[in-house]
Short mmCIF file of C-alpha atoms in Angstrom, two decimals:
data_model
loop_
_atom_site.label_atom_id
_atom_site.label_comp_id
_atom_site.label_asym_id
_atom_site.label_seq_id
_atom_site.Cartn_x
_atom_site.Cartn_y
_atom_site.Cartn_z
CA MET L 22 -42.79 -144.43 143.15
CA ASN L 23 -45.20 -145.72 140.64
CA LYS L 24 -48.33 -144.04 141.04
CA VAL L 25 -50.12 -145.28 138.43
CA VAL L 26 -53.70 -146.74 139.13
CA LYS L 27 -55.93 -148.76 136.79
CA ASN L 28 -58.70 -146.39 136.17
CA ALA L 29 -61.02 -143.67 137.54
CA THR L 30 -63.00 -145.96 139.73
CA GLU L 31 -59.79 -147.04 141.67
CA ALA L 32 -58.31 -143.66 141.83
CA ILE L 33 -61.59 -142.21 143.67
CA SER L 34 -61.27 -145.04 145.95
CA GLY L 35 -61.55 -143.68 149.63
CA ILE L 36 -63.60 -140.74 148.70
CA ALA L 37 -66.64 -140.51 151.29
CA ASP L 38 -69.74 -138.91 152.07
CA GLY L 39 -69.11 -135.59 153.42
CA MET L 40 -65.68 -135.08 152.14
CA THR L 41 -64.17 -131.83 150.36
CA LEU L 42 -63.00 -132.43 146.73
CA MET L 43 -61.44 -129.95 144.68
CA VAL L 44 -61.91 -130.17 140.99
CA GLY L 45 -59.78 -129.00 138.54
CA GLY L 46 -61.21 -127.05 135.25
CA PHE L 47 -62.37 -123.62 133.94
CA GLY L 48 -66.04 -123.72 132.23
CA LEU L 49 -65.86 -127.33 130.75
CA SER L 50 -62.08 -126.73 129.85
CA GLY L 51 -59.80 -129.14 131.34
CA ILE L 52 -62.24 -130.81 133.74
CA PRO L 53 -61.46 -134.16 135.13
CA GLU L 54 -64.34 -136.14 133.16
CA ASN L 55 -63.21 -139.70 133.89
CA SER L 56 -63.26 -138.95 137.60
CA ILE L 57 -66.48 -137.12 137.57
CA THR L 58 -68.39 -139.93 135.94
CA ALA L 59 -66.80 -142.52 138.40
CA LEU L 60 -67.94 -139.93 141.54
CA VAL L 61 -71.43 -140.11 139.87
CA GLU L 62 -71.29 -143.93 139.39
CA SER L 63 -70.14 -144.26 143.00
CA GLY L 64 -73.04 -142.42 144.60
CA VAL L 65 -70.97 -140.60 147.26
CA LYS L 66 -72.87 -138.03 148.53
CA ASP L 67 -72.61 -134.85 150.86
CA LEU L 68 -69.62 -133.55 149.21
CA THR L 69 -68.00 -130.34 149.28
CA CYS L 70 -66.78 -129.15 145.61
CA ILE L 71 -64.24 -126.47 145.05
CA SER L 72 -64.14 -126.05 141.84
CA ASN L 73 -64.56 -122.28 139.81
CA ASN L 74 -67.43 -123.27 138.14
CA ALA L 75 -70.48 -125.81 138.20
CA GLY L 76 -70.29 -127.29 134.76
CA VAL L 77 -73.73 -127.09 132.66
CA ASP L 78 -76.45 -129.19 133.18
CA ASP L 79 -75.68 -132.54 131.75
CA PHE L 80 -72.10 -132.40 131.74
CA GLY L 81 -69.05 -131.46 134.36
CA LEU L 82 -69.98 -131.12 138.22
CA GLY L 83 -73.63 -130.69 136.71
CA LEU L 84 -73.97 -134.45 136.50
CA LEU L 85 -73.02 -134.58 140.60
CA LEU L 86 -75.71 -131.99 141.06
CA GLN L 87 -78.16 -133.58 139.09
CA LYS L 88 -77.63 -136.68 141.35
CA ARG L 89 -77.90 -134.43 144.43
CA GLN L 90 -74.58 -135.51 145.50
CA ILE L 91 -73.11 -131.93 146.20
CA ARG L 92 -74.03 -130.01 149.55
CA LYS L 93 -71.99 -127.23 148.96
CA MET L 94 -70.00 -125.44 146.18
CA ILE L 95 -67.05 -123.19 146.55
CA SER L 96 -66.98 -121.27 142.95
CA SER L 97 -66.25 -118.03 141.58
CA TYR L 98 -69.06 -118.31 138.95
CA VAL L 99 -71.76 -120.78 138.52
CA GLY L 100 -73.95 -119.16 135.83
CA GLU L 101 -74.47 -122.08 133.02
CA ASN L 102 -76.33 -124.18 135.36
CA VAL L 103 -80.05 -124.24 135.55
CA GLU L 104 -80.23 -127.46 137.94
CA PHE L 105 -77.84 -125.36 140.15
CA GLU L 106 -79.83 -122.44 139.91
CA ARG L 107 -82.83 -123.97 141.06
CA GLN L 108 -81.29 -126.37 144.08
CA LEU L 109 -79.84 -122.93 145.27
CA LEU L 110 -83.38 -121.15 145.24
CA ALA L 111 -84.79 -123.91 146.86
CA GLY L 112 -82.35 -124.22 149.69
CA GLU L 113 -81.10 -127.46 148.83
CA LEU L 114 -77.47 -126.41 148.11
CA GLU L 115 -74.98 -124.13 149.83
CA VAL L 116 -73.03 -121.82 147.68
CA ASP L 117 -70.00 -119.68 148.72
CA LEU L 118 -68.92 -117.37 146.06
CA ILE L 119 -65.45 -116.35 145.99
CA PRO L 120 -63.74 -114.09 143.56
CA GLN L 121 -61.79 -115.94 140.95
CA GLY L 122 -58.37 -114.66 141.85
CA THR L 123 -58.91 -115.24 145.57
CA LEU L 124 -60.36 -118.73 144.85
CA ALA L 125 -57.03 -119.65 142.80
CA GLU L 126 -54.79 -118.08 145.55
CA ARG L 127 -56.55 -119.63 148.19
CA CYS L 128 -55.89 -122.90 146.55
CA ARG L 129 -52.06 -122.11 145.97
CA ALA L 130 -51.60 -121.15 149.49
CA GLY L 131 -53.02 -124.10 150.91
CA GLY L 132 -50.75 -126.25 148.99
CA ALA L 133 -47.68 -124.01 149.78
CA GLY L 134 -48.11 -124.19 153.66
CA ILE L 135 -49.30 -120.64 153.70
CA PRO L 136 -52.24 -120.52 156.09
CA ALA L 137 -53.73 -117.03 155.16
CA PHE L 138 -53.15 -113.74 153.21
CA PHE L 139 -54.09 -110.61 152.18
CA VAL L 140 -55.65 -109.23 149.01
CA PRO L 141 -57.51 -106.17 147.81
CA ALA L 142 -60.35 -108.09 145.83
CA GLY L 143 -63.51 -107.66 147.73
CA TYR L 144 -63.08 -104.84 150.31
CA GLY L 145 -66.24 -102.69 150.83
CA THR L 146 -68.54 -105.70 149.13
CA GLU L 147 -70.57 -108.42 150.59
CA VAL L 148 -67.76 -110.76 150.11
CA ALA L 149 -65.67 -108.86 152.82
CA GLU L 150 -68.51 -109.51 155.79
CA GLY L 151 -66.57 -110.62 159.00
CA LYS L 152 -63.22 -110.74 157.41
CA GLU L 153 -60.13 -108.63 159.29
CA VAL L 154 -59.35 -105.64 157.04
CA ARG L 155 -55.84 -104.47 156.91
CA GLU L 156 -54.44 -101.34 155.07
CA TYR L 157 -50.96 -102.00 153.22
CA ASN L 158 -49.38 -99.47 150.85
CA GLY L 159 -52.48 -96.93 151.60
CA LYS L 160 -55.16 -99.91 150.28
CA PRO L 161 -57.62 -101.62 152.68
CA HIS L 162 -56.94 -105.45 151.85
CA LEU L 163 -58.83 -108.71 153.40
CA LEU L 164 -57.73 -111.66 155.22
CA GLU L 165 -58.32 -114.74 153.45
CA LEU L 166 -57.83 -118.19 154.46
CA ALA L 167 -56.08 -121.03 152.29
CA LEU L 168 -58.09 -123.93 151.03
CA THR L 169 -57.24 -127.58 151.13
CA ALA L 170 -59.14 -130.47 150.51
CA ASP L 171 -59.48 -134.50 151.09
CA PHE L 172 -58.88 -135.07 147.48
CA ALA L 173 -57.92 -132.80 144.72
CA ILE L 174 -58.69 -134.10 141.45
CA VAL L 175 -56.93 -132.78 138.11
CA LYS L 176 -56.80 -133.03 134.25
CA ALA L 177 -53.87 -132.69 132.66
CA TRP L 178 -52.64 -133.47 128.87
CA LYS L 179 -49.63 -135.32 129.50
CA GLY L 180 -48.42 -137.09 132.83
CA ASP L 181 -45.67 -139.80 133.57
CA THR L 182 -45.42 -142.74 136.13
CA HIS L 183 -44.27 -140.43 138.92
CA GLY L 184 -47.44 -138.26 138.60
CA ASN L 185 -45.31 -135.44 136.45
CA LEU L 186 -48.15 -133.28 134.62
CA ILE L 187 -47.85 -131.04 131.61
CA TYR L 188 -51.11 -129.01 130.99
CA ARG L 189 -52.39 -128.16 127.42
CA HIS L 190 -53.38 -124.09 126.46
CA THR L 191 -55.95 -122.65 128.72
CA ALA L 192 -57.03 -126.18 130.00
CA ASN L 193 -54.29 -125.72 132.89
CA ASN L 194 -56.09 -122.68 134.75
CA PHE L 195 -57.06 -124.16 138.23
CA ASN L 196 -55.56 -127.81 138.02
CA GLN L 197 -52.05 -126.63 138.74
CA ALA L 198 -52.94 -124.76 141.97
CA MET L 199 -55.22 -127.21 143.13
CA ALA L 200 -52.92 -130.12 142.46
CA THR L 201 -50.94 -129.02 145.19
CA ALA L 202 -53.64 -128.49 147.93
CA GLY L 203 -55.04 -132.34 148.23
CA LYS L 204 -54.06 -134.47 150.77
CA ILE L 205 -54.23 -137.20 147.84
CA THR L 206 -54.02 -135.83 144.49
CA ILE L 207 -55.66 -137.61 141.80
CA ALA L 208 -54.57 -136.75 138.04
CA GLU L 209 -56.14 -138.22 135.06
CA VAL L 210 -54.61 -137.85 131.84
CA GLU L 211 -54.90 -137.85 128.12
CA GLU L 212 -51.53 -139.51 127.51
CA LEU L 213 -49.77 -141.35 130.00
CA VAL L 214 -46.19 -142.13 129.81
CA GLN L 215 -42.94 -143.91 131.51
CA ALA L 216 -41.12 -141.69 133.78
CA GLY L 217 -38.28 -140.25 131.83
CA GLU L 218 -40.17 -139.62 128.64
CA LEU L 219 -41.45 -136.17 129.35
CA ASP L 220 -39.06 -133.22 129.55
CA PRO L 221 -38.39 -132.09 132.84
CA ASN L 222 -38.17 -128.82 131.56
CA GLN L 223 -41.73 -128.56 130.53
CA ILE L 224 -43.17 -130.21 133.70
CA HIS L 225 -46.15 -127.62 135.15
CA THR L 226 -46.85 -129.94 138.37
CA PRO L 227 -43.92 -131.63 139.73
CA GLY L 228 -44.78 -135.68 140.75
CA ILE L 229 -44.52 -134.73 144.35
CA PHE L 230 -47.77 -133.15 144.66
CA VAL L 231 -49.69 -136.16 142.86
CA GLN L 232 -50.47 -139.68 144.45
CA ARG L 233 -52.58 -141.36 141.91
CA ILE L 234 -52.46 -140.99 138.23
CA PHE L 235 -54.12 -142.76 135.56
CA GLN L 236 -54.88 -143.03 131.66
CA GLY L 237 -58.03 -141.41 130.81
CA LYS L 238 -60.47 -142.57 127.95
CA ASP L 239 -63.09 -141.37 126.07
CA TYR L 240 -62.69 -137.91 126.24
CA GLU L 241 -65.49 -135.75 125.01
CA LYS L 242 -63.97 -132.17 125.68
CA ARG L 243 -66.85 -130.56 125.39
CA ILE L 244 -66.96 -126.94 123.98
CA GLU L 245 -69.27 -124.54 125.58
CA ARG L 246 -69.55 -121.67 123.44
CA LEU L 247 -68.44 -122.49 120.04
CA THR L 248 -67.27 -119.24 118.53
CA GLU L 249 -65.92 -118.85 115.06
CA ARG L 250 -64.76 -116.19 112.71
CA MET N 13 -77.35 -89.75 118.78
CA ALA N 14 -76.35 -92.05 121.39
CA LEU N 15 -73.34 -94.28 120.54
CA THR N 16 -73.84 -97.72 119.36
CA LYS N 17 -72.06 -100.82 121.48
CA GLU N 18 -69.53 -100.95 118.48
CA GLN N 19 -69.01 -97.07 118.86
CA ILE N 20 -68.61 -97.19 122.77
CA ALA N 21 -65.77 -99.94 121.89
CA GLN N 22 -64.39 -97.72 119.40
CA ARG N 23 -64.13 -94.66 121.76
CA ILE N 24 -62.60 -96.71 124.32
CA ALA N 25 -59.92 -97.97 121.75
CA GLN N 26 -58.70 -94.85 121.75
CA GLU N 27 -57.26 -95.07 125.51
CA LEU N 28 -55.22 -97.79 124.21
CA LYS N 29 -51.51 -97.03 124.36
CA ASP N 30 -48.85 -98.84 122.15
CA GLY N 31 -46.89 -101.65 124.43
CA TYR N 32 -50.32 -102.03 126.99
CA TYR N 33 -51.27 -105.32 128.46
CA VAL N 34 -54.98 -105.08 128.85
CA ASN N 35 -58.07 -107.33 130.14
CA LEU N 36 -61.29 -106.71 128.43
CA GLY N 37 -64.41 -107.86 130.32
CA ILE N 38 -67.39 -109.98 128.60
CA GLY N 39 -69.78 -107.90 126.34
CA ILE N 40 -69.05 -104.39 124.86
CA PRO N 41 -65.55 -104.29 126.45
CA THR N 42 -64.57 -107.53 124.04
CA LEU N 43 -65.53 -105.59 121.02
CA VAL N 44 -62.64 -102.96 121.60
CA ALA N 45 -60.52 -105.66 120.51
CA ASN N 46 -61.85 -105.06 116.79
CA TYR N 47 -60.76 -101.08 117.04
CA VAL N 48 -57.15 -101.27 117.90
CA PRO N 49 -55.54 -98.09 116.30
CA ASP N 50 -53.17 -98.64 113.31
CA GLY N 51 -49.56 -98.65 114.61
CA ILE N 52 -50.32 -99.74 118.17
CA GLU N 53 -49.55 -103.41 119.37
CA VAL N 54 -51.61 -104.30 122.45
CA VAL N 55 -51.42 -107.61 124.08
CA LEU N 56 -54.84 -108.94 125.52
CA GLN N 57 -54.95 -111.16 128.65
CA SER N 58 -57.80 -113.31 129.27
CA GLU N 59 -58.01 -114.18 133.24
CA ASN N 60 -58.34 -117.93 132.61
CA GLY N 61 -54.76 -118.01 131.65
CA MET N 62 -53.58 -116.72 127.93
CA LEU N 63 -51.83 -114.02 127.29
CA GLY N 64 -51.50 -112.50 123.60
CA MET N 65 -55.30 -113.75 122.91
CA GLY N 66 -56.28 -113.65 119.14
CA PRO N 67 -59.56 -113.81 117.09
CA PHE N 68 -61.85 -116.39 117.32
CA PRO N 69 -60.71 -119.44 115.02
CA GLU N 70 -61.65 -120.25 111.71
CA LYS N 71 -64.41 -122.53 110.99
CA GLY N 72 -63.66 -125.90 112.12
CA GLN N 73 -60.41 -124.84 113.90
CA ALA N 74 -61.97 -124.61 117.38
CA ASP N 75 -60.08 -126.40 120.32
CA ALA N 76 -61.90 -127.21 123.45
CA ASP N 77 -58.41 -126.63 125.26
CA MET N 78 -58.32 -122.92 124.16
CA ILE N 79 -61.14 -120.82 125.57
CA ASN N 80 -61.31 -116.97 126.84
CA ALA N 81 -62.58 -115.81 130.22
CA GLY N 82 -66.37 -116.22 128.58
CA LYS N 83 -65.81 -119.51 127.40
CA GLN N 84 -65.70 -118.71 123.97
CA THR N 85 -62.91 -120.55 121.99
CA VAL N 86 -60.32 -118.13 120.57
CA THR N 87 -56.81 -118.60 119.26
CA VAL N 88 -53.48 -117.42 120.56
CA LEU N 89 -50.98 -114.94 118.57
CA PRO N 90 -47.33 -115.30 118.13
CA GLY N 91 -45.33 -114.35 121.10
CA GLY N 92 -48.51 -115.53 123.33
CA SER N 93 -48.10 -117.57 126.43
CA PHE N 94 -50.77 -119.80 128.74
CA PHE N 95 -50.31 -120.12 132.58
CA ASP N 96 -52.43 -121.33 135.77
CA SER N 97 -55.03 -119.30 137.21
CA SER N 98 -53.01 -118.14 139.89
CA THR N 99 -50.36 -116.87 138.01
CA SER N 100 -53.03 -115.00 135.91
CA PHE N 101 -54.42 -113.19 139.06
CA ALA N 102 -50.72 -112.31 140.16
CA MET N 103 -50.38 -110.36 136.90
CA ILE N 104 -53.74 -108.61 137.74
CA ARG N 105 -53.24 -108.15 141.58
CA GLY N 106 -49.47 -107.43 140.95
CA GLY N 107 -50.46 -104.26 138.79
CA HIS N 108 -48.90 -105.72 135.70
CA VAL N 109 -51.70 -105.31 133.40
CA ASP N 110 -52.11 -101.91 132.28
CA LEU N 111 -55.89 -101.32 131.14
CA THR N 112 -58.75 -103.07 132.41
CA VAL N 113 -62.00 -102.63 130.24
CA LEU N 114 -65.36 -103.78 131.92
CA GLY N 115 -68.96 -103.44 131.92
CA ALA N 116 -71.14 -102.39 134.94
CA PHE N 117 -74.87 -102.22 135.89
CA GLU N 118 -74.14 -98.89 138.07
CA VAL N 119 -71.36 -96.78 138.91
CA THR N 120 -71.24 -93.62 141.18
CA ASP N 121 -69.54 -90.35 141.22
CA LYS N 122 -66.79 -91.56 143.68
CA GLY N 123 -65.67 -94.64 141.46
CA ASP N 124 -67.70 -97.28 143.16
CA ILE N 125 -69.02 -100.25 140.66
CA ALA N 126 -71.81 -102.55 141.01
CA SER N 127 -71.71 -105.23 138.04
CA TRP N 128 -72.19 -108.66 139.29
CA LYS N 129 -75.39 -109.53 141.07
CA ILE N 130 -79.13 -108.39 140.84
CA PRO N 131 -80.53 -109.80 144.04
CA GLY N 132 -83.42 -112.41 143.48
CA LYS N 133 -82.62 -112.13 139.79
CA MET N 134 -79.03 -112.99 138.77
CA VAL N 135 -76.78 -114.87 141.03
CA LYS N 136 -74.29 -116.30 139.12
CA GLY N 137 -71.37 -115.03 140.75
CA MET N 138 -68.35 -112.41 140.27
CA GLY N 139 -65.94 -114.30 138.16
CA GLY N 140 -62.82 -112.34 138.04
CA ALA N 141 -64.60 -109.03 138.03
CA MET N 142 -63.71 -107.92 142.12
CA ASP N 143 -60.33 -108.96 141.36
CA LEU N 144 -59.98 -106.75 138.56
CA VAL N 145 -61.49 -103.67 140.08
CA ALA N 146 -59.46 -104.20 143.15
CA SER N 147 -56.12 -103.89 141.41
CA ALA N 148 -56.18 -102.45 137.88
CA LYS N 149 -54.35 -99.39 137.67
CA ASN N 150 -56.31 -98.04 134.87
CA ILE N 151 -60.08 -99.09 134.77
CA VAL N 152 -62.36 -97.87 131.81
CA VAL N 153 -66.05 -99.08 132.15
CA ALA N 154 -68.15 -99.49 129.02
CA MET N 155 -71.89 -99.09 129.75
CA GLN N 156 -75.23 -97.59 129.00
CA HIS N 157 -75.78 -94.09 130.58
CA CYS N 158 -79.26 -95.24 131.40
CA SER N 159 -81.40 -98.40 131.93
CA LYS N 160 -84.20 -99.58 129.55
CA ASP N 161 -86.68 -97.54 131.30
CA GLY N 162 -84.51 -94.51 131.17
CA GLN N 163 -83.37 -94.20 134.79
CA SER N 164 -79.77 -92.92 135.52
CA LYS N 165 -77.03 -95.62 136.02
CA LEU N 166 -74.50 -93.14 136.87
CA LEU N 167 -75.44 -92.41 140.78
CA LYS N 168 -74.37 -91.13 143.77
CA GLU N 169 -74.89 -94.41 145.43
CA CYS N 170 -75.17 -97.83 144.01
CA THR N 171 -78.70 -99.69 144.40
CA LEU N 172 -77.08 -102.97 143.77
CA PRO N 173 -74.30 -105.05 145.21
CA LEU N 174 -71.00 -103.53 144.81
CA THR N 175 -68.12 -104.88 142.84
CA GLY N 176 -65.64 -102.75 144.07
CA VAL N 177 -64.96 -99.39 145.94
CA ARG N 178 -63.40 -96.00 144.63
CA CYS N 179 -61.95 -97.98 141.74
CA VAL N 180 -63.33 -96.67 138.20
CA LYS N 181 -61.21 -93.84 136.45
CA LYS N 182 -63.15 -93.35 133.63
CA ILE N 183 -66.44 -93.87 131.96
CA VAL N 184 -67.51 -94.29 128.35
CA SER N 185 -70.95 -94.59 128.06
CA ASP N 186 -73.31 -94.36 124.90
CA LEU N 187 -73.64 -90.24 125.47
CA ALA N 188 -70.35 -88.98 127.47
CA VAL N 189 -67.08 -89.83 128.09
CA ILE N 190 -66.53 -89.20 131.89
CA GLU N 191 -63.71 -89.33 134.30
CA VAL N 192 -64.05 -89.87 137.80
CA THR N 193 -62.55 -87.27 139.93
CA ASP N 194 -62.47 -86.57 143.66
CA ASP N 195 -65.02 -84.00 143.22
CA GLY N 196 -67.53 -86.54 141.17
CA PHE N 197 -68.23 -87.08 137.45
CA LYS N 198 -66.20 -84.80 135.00
CA LEU N 199 -67.65 -84.47 131.61
CA LEU N 200 -65.05 -84.83 128.82
CA GLU N 201 -66.52 -85.62 125.92
CA ARG N 202 -70.27 -85.84 124.47
CA ALA N 203 -71.85 -88.29 121.92
CA PRO N 204 -72.10 -86.35 118.65
CA GLY N 205 -75.48 -84.18 118.46
CA VAL N 206 -75.86 -84.87 122.64
CA SER N 207 -76.53 -81.86 124.16
CA VAL N 208 -74.79 -81.03 127.73
CA GLU N 209 -78.13 -80.47 129.08
CA GLU N 210 -79.10 -83.72 128.01
CA ILE N 211 -76.25 -85.56 129.64
CA LYS N 212 -76.96 -83.73 132.90
CA SER N 213 -80.43 -84.41 132.76
CA VAL N 214 -79.48 -88.50 133.25
CA THR N 215 -76.58 -88.16 135.24
CA GLU N 216 -77.90 -88.60 138.76
CA GLY N 217 -74.43 -88.46 140.34
CA ARG N 218 -72.57 -85.11 140.90
CA LEU N 219 -71.33 -83.88 137.10
CA ILE N 220 -68.96 -81.12 136.79
CA VAL N 221 -68.90 -79.24 133.35
CA GLU N 222 -65.92 -76.97 133.09
CA GLY N 223 -65.73 -74.92 129.82
CA GLU N 224 -67.02 -75.87 126.52
CA ILE N 225 -67.28 -79.87 126.13
CA PRO N 226 -66.33 -81.09 122.65
CA GLU N 227 -67.89 -83.84 120.88
CA MET N 228 -66.11 -87.30 120.60
CA GLN N 229 -64.13 -87.80 117.53
CA PHE N 230 -63.99 -91.02 115.80
#
């Protein structure tokens, strides 16, 4: 039951050109920094990345965009990245923009074995194009499909050797849903402990969803918009 | 006199009721938190995963793991909680949030809203706006009545890509408080010193004026 791998390089082994990855985080908060660095170093390309955001030019998924390793982004908001906008306008990058709650639920459904569901978000907008509409409780809803990934890569605060995870503050965000939806889920953590050391009452992601876990290092935890009183 | 952004926020704050769970969008809506009336307790929801959002941190106290939906560093108040994105949108989609305040480029007299995309100019994504407008029971839009070149932003039909249809309930602009009814924009209040005629002249959508229209009170 020991799921511990040595480092990010070992954790991402098997990620190949053309694969679909889920990458946790909101903005730069709760992103798997070590794994992203290892992906950049590996040179893997033509990736489809499902991630709420696309990082900034020189951090987060922006690093993979700089190296042209991403072919398609599935996101809700990508506004902080100049290189992203350039590639998009130049037709070098494919982008699927999805309402944030629908994106989260599509990941959750993917992990929960629910192939599709109806939500009201996006009805009457360009998001609705090509989607089945059904009325429930007098309101139109769109049929949305579940998302899964070849690999889901998440970042947690604490984790144990069984893969149980605890997130910190708002760094949970998309990590919890995405952790359930990878064929292989990789977790990098700030603090890795032996099974039994975490309080079972406090676990956010039960270890069943996690296949590989490693102790991360040198976390920058960059703040995107430092705002003080 | 047209209202300042702060005054728009101050007027919207009058819509708050004790015990409300409230989601405030980016921009003017964020300022509403500064004008919560005395004796009223509201809990702010941030859709990236927090209830009980507090003010910005003191200098040197910012935490990269504690941000709001606009990616600014924030604090959490006593009684607050954290949760994942799918739970956050379960709160929104499930109708548990009492009031949503957000900005808009354009609204129509049927309650349609355009707020996320300017083709060829701004393609950043909708974030949580489409989920919020499609599910909130009570949506107040904070906006400028006209564009910088004087064109009405309260229209018959939106010219920009839609965020949602038939969802806006109330608008607080720099000139007026307007309720969106089945028959169109119903003028409720006017900014101090702004005449009904003036509001009419810059409202392209159908405007209903019944009786005396009082000035906003602050």
